C-alpha positions as a printed NumPy array, in Angstrom:
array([[ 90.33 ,  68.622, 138.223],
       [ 87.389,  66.964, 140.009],
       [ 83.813,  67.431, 138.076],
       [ 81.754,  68.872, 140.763],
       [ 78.359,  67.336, 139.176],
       [ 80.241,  64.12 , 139.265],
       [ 80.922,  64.43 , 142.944],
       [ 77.049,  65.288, 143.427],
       [ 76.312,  61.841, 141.57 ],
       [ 78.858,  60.023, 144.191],
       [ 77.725,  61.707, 147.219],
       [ 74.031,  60.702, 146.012],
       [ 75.533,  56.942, 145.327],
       [ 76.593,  56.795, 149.216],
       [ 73.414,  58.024, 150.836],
       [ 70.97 ,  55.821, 147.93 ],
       [ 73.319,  52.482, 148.502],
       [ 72.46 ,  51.192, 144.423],
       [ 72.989,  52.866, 141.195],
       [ 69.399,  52.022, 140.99 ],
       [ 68.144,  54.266, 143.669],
       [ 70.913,  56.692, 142.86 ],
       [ 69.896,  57.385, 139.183],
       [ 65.919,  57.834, 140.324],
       [ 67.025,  60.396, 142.71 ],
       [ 69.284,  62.019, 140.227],
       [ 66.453,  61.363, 137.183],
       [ 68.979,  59.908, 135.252],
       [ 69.538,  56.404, 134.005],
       [ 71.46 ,  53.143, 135.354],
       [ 74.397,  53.409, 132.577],
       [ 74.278,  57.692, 132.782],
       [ 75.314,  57.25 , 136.898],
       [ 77.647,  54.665, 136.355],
       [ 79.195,  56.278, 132.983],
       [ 79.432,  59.371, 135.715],
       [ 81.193,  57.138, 138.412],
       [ 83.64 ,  55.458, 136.452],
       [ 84.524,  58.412, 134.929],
       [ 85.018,  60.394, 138.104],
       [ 87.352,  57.476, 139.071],
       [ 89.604,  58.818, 136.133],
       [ 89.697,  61.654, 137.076],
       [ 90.382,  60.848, 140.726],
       [ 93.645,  58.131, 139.929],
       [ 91.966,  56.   , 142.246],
       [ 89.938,  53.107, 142.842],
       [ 86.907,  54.689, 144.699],
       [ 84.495,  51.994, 143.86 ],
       [ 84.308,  48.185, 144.307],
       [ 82.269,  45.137, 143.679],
       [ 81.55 ,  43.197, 145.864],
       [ 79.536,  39.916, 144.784],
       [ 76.707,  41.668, 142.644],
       [ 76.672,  44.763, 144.45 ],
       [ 78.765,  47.562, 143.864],
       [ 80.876,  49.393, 147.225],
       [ 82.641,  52.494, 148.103],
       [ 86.584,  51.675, 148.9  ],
       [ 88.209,  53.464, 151.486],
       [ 89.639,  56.116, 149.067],
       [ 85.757,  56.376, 147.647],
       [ 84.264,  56.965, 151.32 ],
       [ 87.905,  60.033, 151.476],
       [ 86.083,  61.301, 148.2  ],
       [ 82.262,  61.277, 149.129],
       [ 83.454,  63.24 , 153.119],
       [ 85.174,  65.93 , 150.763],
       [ 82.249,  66.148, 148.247],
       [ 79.722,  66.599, 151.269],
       [ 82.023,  69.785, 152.065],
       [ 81.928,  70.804, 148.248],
       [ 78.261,  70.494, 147.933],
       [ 77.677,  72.268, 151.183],
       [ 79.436,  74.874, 150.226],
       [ 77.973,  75.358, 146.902],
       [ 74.675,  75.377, 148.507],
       [ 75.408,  77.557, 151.03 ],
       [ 76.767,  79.99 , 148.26 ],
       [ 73.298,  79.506, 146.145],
       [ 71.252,  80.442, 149.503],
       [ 73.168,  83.153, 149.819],
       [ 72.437,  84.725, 146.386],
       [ 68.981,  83.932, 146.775],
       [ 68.733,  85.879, 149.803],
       [ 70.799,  88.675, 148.345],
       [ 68.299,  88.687, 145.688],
       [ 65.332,  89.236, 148.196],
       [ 63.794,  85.824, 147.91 ],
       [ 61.458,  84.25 , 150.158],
       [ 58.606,  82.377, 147.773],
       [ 58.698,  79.104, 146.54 ],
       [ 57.689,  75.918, 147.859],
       [ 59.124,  74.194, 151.091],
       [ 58.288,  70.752, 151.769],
       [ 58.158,  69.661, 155.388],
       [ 58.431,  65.998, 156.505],
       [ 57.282,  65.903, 160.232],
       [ 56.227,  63.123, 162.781],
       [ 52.582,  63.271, 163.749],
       [ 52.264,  65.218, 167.087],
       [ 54.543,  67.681, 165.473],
       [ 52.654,  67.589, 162.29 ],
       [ 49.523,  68.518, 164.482],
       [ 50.844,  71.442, 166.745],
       [ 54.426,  72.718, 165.247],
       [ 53.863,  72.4  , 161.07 ],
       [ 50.386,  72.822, 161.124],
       [ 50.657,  76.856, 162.617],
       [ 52.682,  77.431, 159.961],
       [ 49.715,  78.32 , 157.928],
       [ 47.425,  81.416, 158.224],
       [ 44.587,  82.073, 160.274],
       [ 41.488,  81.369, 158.43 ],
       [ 40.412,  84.687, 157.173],
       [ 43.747,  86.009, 157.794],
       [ 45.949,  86.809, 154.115],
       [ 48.702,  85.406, 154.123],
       [ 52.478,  87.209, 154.31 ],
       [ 53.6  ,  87.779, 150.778],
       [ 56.801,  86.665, 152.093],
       [ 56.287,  83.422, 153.153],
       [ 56.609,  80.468, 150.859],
       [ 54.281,  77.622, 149.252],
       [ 54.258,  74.651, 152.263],
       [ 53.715,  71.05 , 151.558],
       [ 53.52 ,  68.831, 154.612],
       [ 54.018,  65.327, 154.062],
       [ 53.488,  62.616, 158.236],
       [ 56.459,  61.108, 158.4  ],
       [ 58.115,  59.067, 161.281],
       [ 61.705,  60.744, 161.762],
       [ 63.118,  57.787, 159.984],
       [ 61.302,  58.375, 157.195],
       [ 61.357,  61.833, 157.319],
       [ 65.326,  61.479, 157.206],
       [ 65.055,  59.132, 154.24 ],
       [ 62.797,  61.835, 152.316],
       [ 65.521,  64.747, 153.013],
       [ 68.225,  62.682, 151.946],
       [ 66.383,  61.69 , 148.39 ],
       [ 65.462,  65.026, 147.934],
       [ 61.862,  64.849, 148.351],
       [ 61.612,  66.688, 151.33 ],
       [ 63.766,  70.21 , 152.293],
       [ 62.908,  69.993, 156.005],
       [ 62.367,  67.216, 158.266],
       [ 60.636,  67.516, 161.607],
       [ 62.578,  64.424, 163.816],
       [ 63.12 ,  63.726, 167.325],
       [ 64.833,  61.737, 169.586],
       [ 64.739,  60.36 , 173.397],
       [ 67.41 ,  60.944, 176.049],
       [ 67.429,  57.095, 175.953],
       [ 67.107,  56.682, 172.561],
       [ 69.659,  59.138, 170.926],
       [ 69.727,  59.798, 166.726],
       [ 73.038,  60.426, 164.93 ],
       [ 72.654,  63.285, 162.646],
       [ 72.378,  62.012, 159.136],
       [ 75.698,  62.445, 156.55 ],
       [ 74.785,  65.403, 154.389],
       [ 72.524,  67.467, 157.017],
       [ 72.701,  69.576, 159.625],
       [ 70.059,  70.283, 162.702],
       [ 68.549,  72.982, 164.571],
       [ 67.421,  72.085, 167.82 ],
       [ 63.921,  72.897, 168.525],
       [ 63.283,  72.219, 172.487],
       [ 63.162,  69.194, 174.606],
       [ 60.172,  67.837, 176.105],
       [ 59.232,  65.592, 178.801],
       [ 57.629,  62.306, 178.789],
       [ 54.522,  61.606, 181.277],
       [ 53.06 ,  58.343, 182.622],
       [ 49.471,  58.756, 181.475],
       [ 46.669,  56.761, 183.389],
       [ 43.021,  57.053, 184.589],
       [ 42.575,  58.996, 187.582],
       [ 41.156,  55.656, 189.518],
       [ 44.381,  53.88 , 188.81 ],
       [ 46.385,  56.986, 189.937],
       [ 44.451,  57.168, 193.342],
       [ 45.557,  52.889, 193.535],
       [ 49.142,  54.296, 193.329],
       [ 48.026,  57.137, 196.189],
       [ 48.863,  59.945, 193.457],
       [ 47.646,  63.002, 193.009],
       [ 47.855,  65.279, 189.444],
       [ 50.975,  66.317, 188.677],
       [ 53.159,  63.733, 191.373],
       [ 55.588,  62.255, 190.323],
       [ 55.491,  58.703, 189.439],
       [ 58.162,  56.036, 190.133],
       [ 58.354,  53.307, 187.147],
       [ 59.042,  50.18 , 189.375],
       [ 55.355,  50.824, 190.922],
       [ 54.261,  49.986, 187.672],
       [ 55.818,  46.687, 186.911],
       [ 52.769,  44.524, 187.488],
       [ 50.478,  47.246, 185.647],
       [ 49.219,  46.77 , 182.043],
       [ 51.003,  48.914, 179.678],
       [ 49.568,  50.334, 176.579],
       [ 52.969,  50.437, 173.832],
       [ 53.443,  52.482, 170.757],
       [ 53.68 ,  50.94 , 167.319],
       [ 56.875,  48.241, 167.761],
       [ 58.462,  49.683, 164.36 ],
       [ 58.887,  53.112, 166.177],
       [ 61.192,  54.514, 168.141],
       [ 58.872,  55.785, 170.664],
       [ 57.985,  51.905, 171.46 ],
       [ 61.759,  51.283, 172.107],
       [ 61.592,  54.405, 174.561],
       [ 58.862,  52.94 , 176.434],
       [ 60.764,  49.585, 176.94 ],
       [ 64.071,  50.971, 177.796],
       [ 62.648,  53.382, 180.607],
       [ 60.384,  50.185, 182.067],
       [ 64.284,  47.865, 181.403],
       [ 66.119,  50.352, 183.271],
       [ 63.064,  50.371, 186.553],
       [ 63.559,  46.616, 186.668],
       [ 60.874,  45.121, 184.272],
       [ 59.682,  44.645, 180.982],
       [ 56.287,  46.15 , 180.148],
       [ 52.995,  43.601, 179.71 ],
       [ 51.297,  45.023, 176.917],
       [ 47.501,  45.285, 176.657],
       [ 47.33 ,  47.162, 173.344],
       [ 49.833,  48.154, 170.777],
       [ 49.038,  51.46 , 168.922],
       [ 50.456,  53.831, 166.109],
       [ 48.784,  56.521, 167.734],
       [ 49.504,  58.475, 170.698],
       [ 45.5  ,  59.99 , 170.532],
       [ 44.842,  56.007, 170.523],
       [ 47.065,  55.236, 173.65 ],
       [ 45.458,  58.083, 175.451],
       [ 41.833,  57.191, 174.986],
       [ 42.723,  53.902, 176.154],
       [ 44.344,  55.27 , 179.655],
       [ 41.377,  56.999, 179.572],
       [ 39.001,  53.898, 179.908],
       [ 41.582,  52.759, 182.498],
       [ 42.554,  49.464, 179.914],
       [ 46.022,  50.396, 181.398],
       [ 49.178,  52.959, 181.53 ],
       [ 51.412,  54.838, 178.571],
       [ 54.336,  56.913, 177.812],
       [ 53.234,  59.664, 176.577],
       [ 55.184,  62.726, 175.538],
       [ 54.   ,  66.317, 176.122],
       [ 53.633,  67.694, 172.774],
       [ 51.358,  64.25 , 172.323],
       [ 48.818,  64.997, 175.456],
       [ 45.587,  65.702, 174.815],
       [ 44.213,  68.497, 175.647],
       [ 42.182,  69.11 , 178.621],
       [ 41.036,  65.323, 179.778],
       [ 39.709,  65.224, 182.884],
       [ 39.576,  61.45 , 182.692],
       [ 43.528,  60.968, 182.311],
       [ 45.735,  61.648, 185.295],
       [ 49.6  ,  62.646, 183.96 ],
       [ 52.387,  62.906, 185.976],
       [ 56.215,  63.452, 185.651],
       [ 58.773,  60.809, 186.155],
       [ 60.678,  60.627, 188.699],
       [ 63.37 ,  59.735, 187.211],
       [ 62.736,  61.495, 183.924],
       [ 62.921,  60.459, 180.555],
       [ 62.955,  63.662, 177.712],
       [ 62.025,  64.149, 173.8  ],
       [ 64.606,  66.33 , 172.046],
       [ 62.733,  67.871, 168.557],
       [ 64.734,  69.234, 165.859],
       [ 64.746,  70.56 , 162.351],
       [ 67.309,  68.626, 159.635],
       [ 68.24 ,  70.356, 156.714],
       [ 70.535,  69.417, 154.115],
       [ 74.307,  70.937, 154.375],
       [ 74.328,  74.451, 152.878],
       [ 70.579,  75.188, 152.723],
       [ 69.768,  77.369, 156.01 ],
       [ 70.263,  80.456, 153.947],
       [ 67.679,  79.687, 151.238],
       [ 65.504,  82.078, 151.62 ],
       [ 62.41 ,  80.095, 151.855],
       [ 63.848,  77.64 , 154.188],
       [ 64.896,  80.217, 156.527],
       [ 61.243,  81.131, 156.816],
       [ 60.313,  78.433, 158.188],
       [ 62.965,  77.794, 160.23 ],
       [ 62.582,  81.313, 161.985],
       [ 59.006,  80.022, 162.128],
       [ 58.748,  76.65 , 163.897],
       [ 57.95 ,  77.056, 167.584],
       [ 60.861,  76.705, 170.381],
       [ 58.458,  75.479, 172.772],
       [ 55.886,  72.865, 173.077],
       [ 53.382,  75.541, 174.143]])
């Protein structure tokens, strides 16, 4: 019979990549993990594990193994959650890994009111900016229980091994300028603007590593041209006070807006380009009752 807390150590070897990373995760040593492995291999009658040069690999029968102990594990957790809510949970500590513009308006209502108590029910939160990449990497190694990710129409995500999602909403992305360069364009507030009048316009680009910056050069690709930048930012709040001093034009998604500029003209695109926002969790943990909390807590809108 297969040793379930073996199959835990093997499904943590395929999401970590190294024994190395595996046994930190697991706070367990090199030989302990591999000792685990290599056991587990007995027990298995098959070669599930290869090396390859100095690195060590999952064969085809390992990768059969690790798809099966995903479905083990999220079972098991699902059956913990379970008990926990049977057992009227609903404390402990949830850590959230969110992207900053969710960070700001989704994660950060979470908490009470000043001078409001808060629910007895509701559990400890620990809220850690993360980019959805590195959001995902934090759930996976266990140092997050809920990540806060998105992803663009034209930029879809694939939903990491080991989790599942609930979708949140979808927002859309605005062309953001000053209200001088909108009149150039003869728009008014809220018109919708046409990419390809923008070709020759200075653009103002998210951060390069980020997927929001392959967004922005994917909607320009498909009007026709690639986007002269006049200022590369990590910060959406940085983009917009540029547009705001008219140093050029962003992509800026709603959630991200500012509130209540009367310097910054937005409009809709015309051919329109959405944010999708979701909530990963790993396999099995919905029903804990602390994550559930928050869950049933996180906004379904933008506001």
């Amino acid at each position: 019979m297969l040793d379930v807390r073996r199959l835990r150590v093997l499904a943590e070897f395929a999401a970590q990549g190294t024994v190395a990373a595996t046994a930190e995760v697991l706070h367990l040593t090199g030989p302990a993990v591999s000792q685990q492995l290599a056991a587990l291999e007995r027990e298995a009658g098959l070669q599930i594990l290869e090396k390859r040069g100095r690195t060590l690999h999952l064969t085809a029968a390992g990768q059969r193994l690790v798809d099966h102990a995903r479905i083990v594990l999220g079972s098991l957790a699902a059956a913990e959650s379970d008990l926990a809510a049977l057992r009227g949970g609903g404390h402990g500590t949830v850590r959230i890994a969110a992207f900053a513009s969710a960070a700001r308006t989704l994660v950060a209502g979470l908490w009470p009111a000043p001078g409001t108590a808060p629910d007895p029910r509701d559990p400890v939160l620990h809220l850690t900016e993360h980019e959805p990449p590195a959001a995902e990497a934090a759930l996976l190694q266990r140092q997050a229980d809920l990540a806060i990710t998105h992803s663009y129409s034209l930029l879809p995500r694939p939903l990491p091994p080991g989790c599942e999602r609930r979708a949140l909403f979808d927002e859309p992305v605005h062309l953001v300028m000053h209200p001088a360069d909108a009149a150039r364009h003869h728009l008014f507030p809220g018109d919708p603007a046409d990419l390809r009048d923008f070709a020759d316009a200075l653009w103002l680009l998210p951060d390069t590593r980020t997927a929001c910056h392959e967004m922005t050069q994917r909607a320009c690709g498909a009007a026709g041209f690639a986007p002269k930048a006049a200022a590369v930012a990590g910060d959406f709040a940085v983009l917009s006070a540029l547009a705001s001093r008219g140093a050029g034009v962003a992509l800026i998604p709603h959630m991200a807006l500012p509130p209540h500029r009367p310097d910054l003209s937005v409009h809709p695109l015309r051919v329109p380009v959405h944010r999708s926002i979701h909530a990963l969790y790993r396999s099995g943990t919905a029903q804990d009752p602390a994550i559930r909390n928050v869950l049933d807590r996180l906004p379904t809108s933008s506001g």
